[in-house]
XYZ file of C-alpha atoms in Angstrom:
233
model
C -11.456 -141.909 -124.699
C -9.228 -142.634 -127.626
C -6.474 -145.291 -128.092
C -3.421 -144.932 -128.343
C -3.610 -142.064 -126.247
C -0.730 -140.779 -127.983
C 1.442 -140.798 -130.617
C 5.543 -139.598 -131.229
C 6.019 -136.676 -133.376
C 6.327 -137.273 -137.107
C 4.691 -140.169 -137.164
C 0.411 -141.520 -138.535
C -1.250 -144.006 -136.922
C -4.918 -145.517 -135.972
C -7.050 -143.617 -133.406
C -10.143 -145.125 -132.151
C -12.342 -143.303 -129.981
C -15.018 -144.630 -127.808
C -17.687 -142.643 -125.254
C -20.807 -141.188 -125.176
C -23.272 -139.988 -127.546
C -20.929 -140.661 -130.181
C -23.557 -140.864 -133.361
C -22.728 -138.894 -136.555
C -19.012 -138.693 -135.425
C -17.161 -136.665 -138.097
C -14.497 -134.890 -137.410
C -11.294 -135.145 -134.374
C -9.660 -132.166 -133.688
C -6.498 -131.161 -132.060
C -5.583 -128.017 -130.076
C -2.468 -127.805 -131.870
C -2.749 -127.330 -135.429
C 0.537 -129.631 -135.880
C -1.842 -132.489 -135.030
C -4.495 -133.498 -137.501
C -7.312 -136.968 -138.584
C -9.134 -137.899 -141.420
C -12.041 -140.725 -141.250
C -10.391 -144.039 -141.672
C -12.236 -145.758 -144.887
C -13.583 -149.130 -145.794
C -12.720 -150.544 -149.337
C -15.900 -148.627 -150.704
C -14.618 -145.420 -149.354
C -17.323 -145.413 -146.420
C -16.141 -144.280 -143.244
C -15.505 -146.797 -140.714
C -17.278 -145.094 -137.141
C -14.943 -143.695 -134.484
C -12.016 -144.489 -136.136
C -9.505 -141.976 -137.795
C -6.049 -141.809 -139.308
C -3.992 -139.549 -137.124
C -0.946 -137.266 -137.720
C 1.189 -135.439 -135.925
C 3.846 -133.222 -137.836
C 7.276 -133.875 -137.244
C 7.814 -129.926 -135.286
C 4.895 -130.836 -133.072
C 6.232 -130.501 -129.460
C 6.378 -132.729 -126.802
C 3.193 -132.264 -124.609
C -0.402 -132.669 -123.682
C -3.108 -131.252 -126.416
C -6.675 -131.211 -125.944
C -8.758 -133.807 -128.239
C -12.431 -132.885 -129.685
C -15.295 -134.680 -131.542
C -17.884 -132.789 -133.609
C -20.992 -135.300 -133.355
C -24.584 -135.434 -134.310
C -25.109 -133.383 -130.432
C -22.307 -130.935 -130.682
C -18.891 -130.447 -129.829
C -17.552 -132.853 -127.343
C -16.113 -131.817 -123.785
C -11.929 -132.233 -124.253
C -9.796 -135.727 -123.948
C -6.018 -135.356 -123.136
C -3.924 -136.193 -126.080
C -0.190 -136.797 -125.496
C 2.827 -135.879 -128.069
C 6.366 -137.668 -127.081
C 9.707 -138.499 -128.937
C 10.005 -142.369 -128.253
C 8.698 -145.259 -130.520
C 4.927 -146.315 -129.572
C 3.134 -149.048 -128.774
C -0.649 -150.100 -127.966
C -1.037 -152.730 -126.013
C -3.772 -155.159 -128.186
C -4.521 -158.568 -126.237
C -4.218 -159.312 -121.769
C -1.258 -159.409 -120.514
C -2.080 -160.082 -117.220
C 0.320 -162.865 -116.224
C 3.808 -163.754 -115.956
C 3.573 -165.986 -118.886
C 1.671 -163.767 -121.146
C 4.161 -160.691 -120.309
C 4.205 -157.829 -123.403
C 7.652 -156.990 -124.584
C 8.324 -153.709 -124.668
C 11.818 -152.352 -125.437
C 13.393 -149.876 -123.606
C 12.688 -146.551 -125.362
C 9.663 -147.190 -125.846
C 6.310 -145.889 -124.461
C 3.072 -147.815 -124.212
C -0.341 -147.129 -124.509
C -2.418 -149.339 -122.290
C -5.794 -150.055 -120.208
C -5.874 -152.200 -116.750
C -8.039 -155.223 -116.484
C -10.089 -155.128 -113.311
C -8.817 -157.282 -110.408
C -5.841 -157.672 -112.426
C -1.891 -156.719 -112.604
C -0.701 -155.845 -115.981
C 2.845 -157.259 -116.777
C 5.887 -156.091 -119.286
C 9.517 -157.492 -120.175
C 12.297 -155.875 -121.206
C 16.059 -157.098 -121.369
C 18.733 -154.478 -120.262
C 22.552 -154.831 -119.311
C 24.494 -154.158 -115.735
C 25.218 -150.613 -115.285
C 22.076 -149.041 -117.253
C 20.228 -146.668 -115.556
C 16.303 -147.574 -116.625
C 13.659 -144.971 -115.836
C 10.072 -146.169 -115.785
C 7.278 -143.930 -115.562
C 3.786 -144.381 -115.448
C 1.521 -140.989 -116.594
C -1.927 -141.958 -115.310
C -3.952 -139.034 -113.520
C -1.877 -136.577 -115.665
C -3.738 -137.331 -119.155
C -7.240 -137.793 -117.044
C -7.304 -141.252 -115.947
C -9.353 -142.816 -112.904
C -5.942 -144.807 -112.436
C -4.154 -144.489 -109.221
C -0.955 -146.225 -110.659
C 1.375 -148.460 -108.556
C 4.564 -149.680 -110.399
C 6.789 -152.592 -110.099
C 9.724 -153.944 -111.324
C 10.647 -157.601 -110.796
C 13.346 -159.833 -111.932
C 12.081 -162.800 -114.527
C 10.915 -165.114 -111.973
C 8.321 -162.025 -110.810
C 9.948 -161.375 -107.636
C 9.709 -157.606 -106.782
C 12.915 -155.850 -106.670
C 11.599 -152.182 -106.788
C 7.715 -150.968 -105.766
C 6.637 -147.504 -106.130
C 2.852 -146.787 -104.664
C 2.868 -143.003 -104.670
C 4.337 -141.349 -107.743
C 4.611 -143.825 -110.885
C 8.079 -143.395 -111.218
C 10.837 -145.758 -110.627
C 14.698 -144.849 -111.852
C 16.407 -148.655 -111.853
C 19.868 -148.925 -111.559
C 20.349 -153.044 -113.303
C 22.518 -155.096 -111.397
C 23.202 -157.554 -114.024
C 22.513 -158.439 -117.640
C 19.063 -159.632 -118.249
C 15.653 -159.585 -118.781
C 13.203 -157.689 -116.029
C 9.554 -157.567 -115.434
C 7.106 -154.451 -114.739
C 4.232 -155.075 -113.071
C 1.571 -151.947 -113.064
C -2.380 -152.119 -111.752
C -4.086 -149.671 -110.292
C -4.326 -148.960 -105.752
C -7.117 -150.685 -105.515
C -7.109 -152.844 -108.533
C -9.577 -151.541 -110.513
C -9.711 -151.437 -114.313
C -11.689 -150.670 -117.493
C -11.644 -148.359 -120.389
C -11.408 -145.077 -118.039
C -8.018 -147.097 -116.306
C -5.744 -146.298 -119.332
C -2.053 -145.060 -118.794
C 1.212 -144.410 -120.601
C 4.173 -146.309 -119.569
C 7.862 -145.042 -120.858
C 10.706 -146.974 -120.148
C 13.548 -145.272 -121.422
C 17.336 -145.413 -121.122
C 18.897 -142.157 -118.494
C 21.467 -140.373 -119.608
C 23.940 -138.633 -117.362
C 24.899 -135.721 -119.681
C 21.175 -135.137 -120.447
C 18.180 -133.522 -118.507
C 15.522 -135.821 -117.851
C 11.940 -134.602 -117.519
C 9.116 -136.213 -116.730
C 5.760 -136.693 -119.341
C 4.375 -133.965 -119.844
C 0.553 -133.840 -117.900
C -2.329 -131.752 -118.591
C -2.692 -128.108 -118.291
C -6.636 -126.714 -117.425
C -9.075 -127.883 -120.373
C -11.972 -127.051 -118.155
C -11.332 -122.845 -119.008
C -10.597 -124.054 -123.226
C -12.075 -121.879 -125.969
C -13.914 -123.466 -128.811
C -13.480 -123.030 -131.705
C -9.418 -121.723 -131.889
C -8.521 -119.356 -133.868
C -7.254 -121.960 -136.696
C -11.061 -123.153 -136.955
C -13.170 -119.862 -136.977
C -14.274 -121.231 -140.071
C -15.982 -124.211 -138.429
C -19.785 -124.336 -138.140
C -20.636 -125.809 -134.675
C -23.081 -127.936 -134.745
């Protein structure tokens, strides 16, 4: 797995990767070229394991790109990787009760893992007449997660519940803050229970689509084209 999951187009940012049979990690590669990491360092110019500096160019598309180790074993089988226009956040410390609630603005999309037997929970202030659409991308970028979605006023009762498809488009009633709630059907959780969660702002004049999921990686060549040059290992 890595975390974030993601990252917004243009931007660099901190990639750690956990799994299997990770040992002499070093390289990360990217199906699109647009997307590149280099070993984060220690002071003495070591590399620090399974972590990596990540950057995605600023004409990267919006989409779903297949991640890659080379380790001490060989070429790892393919994570999904996700590219998006909004501001990102990772998620860092529990947030698995009213009071400890994350803040997360709207336009904004999170990068997050469920605790087991547990209901994650976000806050976000928004005005009367805003249309809020918050998705949940879950089984789309390979997680176990079978995501159910909630939003709640800021006392935690549920206003809006959505069990099937991880979407909810909010209409707000009033000015205010507003709670999402989001755990997985059965409540399960761990490292393989990681999701995205946008909450962004509709627009009437504007198309909406949803995040982008994962093509076939099962059927992916290695090495592209861009890395002929690559010894496997």
């Amino acid at each position: 797995t890595t975390m974030p999951m993601g990252g917004r187009a243009g931007s660099e940012f901190g990639v750690t990767i956990t799994g299997q049979h990770l040992d002499g990690t070093e390289q990360l590669i990217f199906s699109n070229p647009s997307i590149t990491a280099t070993p984060k360092l220690k002071d003495d110019g070591t590399a620090i394991p399974n972590q990596f500096r990540v950057r995605i160019e600023d004409d990267c598309q919006a989409g779903v790109y297949d991640a890659r180790v080379f380790a001490a074993l060989g070429i790892s089988s393919a994570r999904a990787f996700s590219v998006g226009n909004l501001p990102e956040l990772t998620q860092d410390k529990k947030c698995t009760t009213l009071e400890t609630a994350m803040e997360i603005p709207v336009g904004t999309t999170l990068n997050a893992t469920l605790v087991d037997r547990s209901v994650n929970h976000y806050v976000f202030d928004a005005r009367e007449g805003q249309q809020v659409r918050i998705e949940c991308a879950s089984k789309g970028i390979d997680s176990k997660m079978n995501p159910v979605v909630a939003v709640a006023d800021s006392y935690g009762s549920d206003l809006i519940v959505q069990r099937r498809s991880g979407l909810i488009d909010f209409d707000v009633p009033s000015d205010g803050r507003y709670l999402i709630k989001v755990h997985d059907l059965t409540f399960k959780g761990g490292k393989y229970y990681f999701y995205r969660l946008r909450v962004a702002e509709v627009d009437a004049n504007e198309t909406f689509e949803r995040m982008p999921t994962t093509r076939s990686v099962a059927s992916y060549s290695w090495p592209p084209n861009r890395s002929a040059d690559c010894a496997l290992l």
